[in-house]
mmCIF file of C-alpha atoms in Angstrom:
data_model
loop_
_atom_site.group_PDB
_atom_site.id
_atom_site.type_symbol
_atom_site.label_atom_id
_atom_site.label_comp_id
_atom_site.label_asym_id
_atom_site.label_seq_id
_atom_site.Cartn_x
_atom_site.Cartn_y
_atom_site.Cartn_z
ATOM 1 C CA UNK A 1 14.146 7.909 -10.478
ATOM 2 C CA UNK A 2 12.030 4.979 -8.634
ATOM 3 C CA UNK A 3 13.317 1.273 -8.668
ATOM 4 C CA UNK A 4 10.731 0.795 -6.430
ATOM 5 C CA UNK A 5 6.798 0.304 -5.070
ATOM 6 C CA UNK A 6 7.703 1.122 -2.194
ATOM 7 C CA UNK A 7 9.249 4.188 -2.797
ATOM 8 C CA UNK A 8 7.322 5.658 -5.451
ATOM 9 C CA UNK A 9 4.278 5.045 -2.268
ATOM 10 C CA UNK A 10 6.535 7.459 -0.301
ATOM 11 C CA UNK A 11 7.023 10.167 -2.967
ATOM 12 C CA UNK A 12 3.224 9.836 -3.610
ATOM 13 C CA UNK A 13 2.565 9.863 0.500
ATOM 14 C CA UNK A 14 4.751 13.673 1.288
ATOM 15 C CA UNK A 15 3.253 14.590 -2.030
ATOM 16 C CA UNK A 16 -0.278 14.651 -1.572
ATOM 17 C CA UNK A 17 0.416 15.557 2.552
ATOM 18 C CA UNK A 18 2.671 18.866 1.192
ATOM 19 C CA UNK A 19 -0.371 19.864 -1.093
ATOM 20 C CA UNK A 20 -3.510 19.299 1.832
ATOM 21 C CA UNK A 21 -0.891 19.344 4.863
ATOM 22 C CA UNK A 22 -1.657 16.716 6.547
ATOM 23 C CA UNK A 23 -2.851 12.259 5.954
ATOM 24 C CA UNK A 24 -6.474 12.540 5.299
ATOM 25 C CA UNK A 25 -6.414 12.363 1.510
ATOM 26 C CA UNK A 26 -3.119 9.858 1.889
ATOM 27 C CA UNK A 27 -4.893 8.077 3.533
ATOM 28 C CA UNK A 28 -5.528 4.925 0.774
ATOM 29 C CA UNK A 29 -1.557 5.153 -0.156
ATOM 30 C CA UNK A 30 -0.985 4.578 3.798
ATOM 31 C CA UNK A 31 -3.171 1.636 4.113
ATOM 32 C CA UNK A 32 -1.607 0.091 0.942
ATOM 33 C CA UNK A 33 1.667 1.054 2.487
ATOM 34 C CA UNK A 34 1.788 -0.679 5.677
ATOM 35 C CA UNK A 35 0.229 -3.782 4.655
ATOM 36 C CA UNK A 36 1.869 -4.706 1.725
ATOM 37 C CA UNK A 37 6.012 -3.284 2.252
ATOM 38 C CA UNK A 38 6.485 -1.603 5.715
ATOM 39 C CA UNK A 39 8.839 -3.728 7.675
ATOM 40 C CA UNK A 40 7.093 -2.700 11.062
ATOM 41 C CA UNK A 41 3.964 -3.325 10.217
ATOM 42 C CA UNK A 42 2.942 -6.652 8.437
ATOM 43 C CA UNK A 43 4.757 -6.927 5.282
ATOM 44 C CA UNK A 44 2.569 -8.944 3.277
ATOM 45 C CA UNK A 45 4.287 -8.849 -0.340
ATOM 46 C CA UNK A 46 7.644 -9.889 0.925
ATOM 47 C CA UNK A 47 6.416 -12.694 3.621
ATOM 48 C CA UNK A 48 3.993 -13.862 1.059
ATOM 49 C CA UNK A 49 7.024 -14.403 -1.980
ATOM 50 C CA UNK A 50 9.850 -15.443 0.130
ATOM 51 C CA UNK A 51 7.535 -18.453 1.302
ATOM 52 C CA UNK A 52 7.916 -16.813 5.289
ATOM 53 C CA UNK A 53 4.980 -16.749 6.775
ATOM 54 C CA UNK A 54 0.618 -15.749 5.633
ATOM 55 C CA UNK A 55 1.015 -19.347 4.400
ATOM 56 C CA UNK A 56 -2.314 -20.804 6.108
ATOM 57 C CA UNK A 57 -5.126 -20.423 8.253
ATOM 58 C CA UNK A 58 -6.447 -17.361 9.702
ATOM 59 C CA UNK A 59 -2.859 -15.575 8.471
ATOM 60 C CA UNK A 60 -3.385 -16.206 4.928
ATOM 61 C CA UNK A 61 -6.541 -15.293 4.383
ATOM 62 C CA UNK A 62 -5.650 -11.479 6.608
ATOM 63 C CA UNK A 63 -2.611 -11.801 4.268
ATOM 64 C CA UNK A 64 -5.050 -12.070 0.953
ATOM 65 C CA UNK A 65 -7.769 -9.266 2.168
ATOM 66 C CA UNK A 66 -5.304 -7.705 2.835
ATOM 67 C CA UNK A 67 -4.014 -7.819 -0.351
ATOM 68 C CA UNK A 68 -7.052 -7.556 -2.525
ATOM 69 C CA UNK A 69 -7.848 -4.413 -0.076
ATOM 70 C CA UNK A 70 -4.645 -2.358 -1.861
ATOM 71 C CA UNK A 71 -5.746 -3.680 -5.553
ATOM 72 C CA UNK A 72 -9.540 -2.284 -4.881
ATOM 73 C CA UNK A 73 -7.936 1.136 -2.794
ATOM 74 C CA UNK A 74 -5.089 1.251 -6.091
ATOM 75 C CA UNK A 75 -8.043 0.968 -9.423
ATOM 76 C CA UNK A 76 -10.680 3.649 -7.799
ATOM 77 C CA UNK A 77 -7.415 6.033 -7.333
ATOM 78 C CA UNK A 78 -6.191 5.378 -10.858
ATOM 79 C CA UNK A 79 -9.786 5.425 -12.011
ATOM 80 C CA UNK A 80 -10.834 9.157 -10.589
ATOM 81 C CA UNK A 81 -6.998 9.767 -12.011
ATOM 82 C CA UNK A 82 -8.256 8.480 -15.707
ATOM 83 C CA UNK A 83 -11.539 9.873 -15.312
ATOM 84 C CA UNK A 84 -9.599 14.109 -14.301
#
């Protein structure tokens, strides 16, 4: 049903919103979606795959830090799910 990560993230965010009626609980997923996939924001994943932006200097540093932070956020959520 979900062929790409961005669709899955949007579905997860929607499910969290439906359950809690706020976006605070989904803030990690929102950060990952906006920085990695949203074409109206940074879209690091697409830009880096196609070698367009964020290839040197401060831009590369920002993309690298946001990517690592996104991985840490997802890892934290997965650890919580696996413990329950």
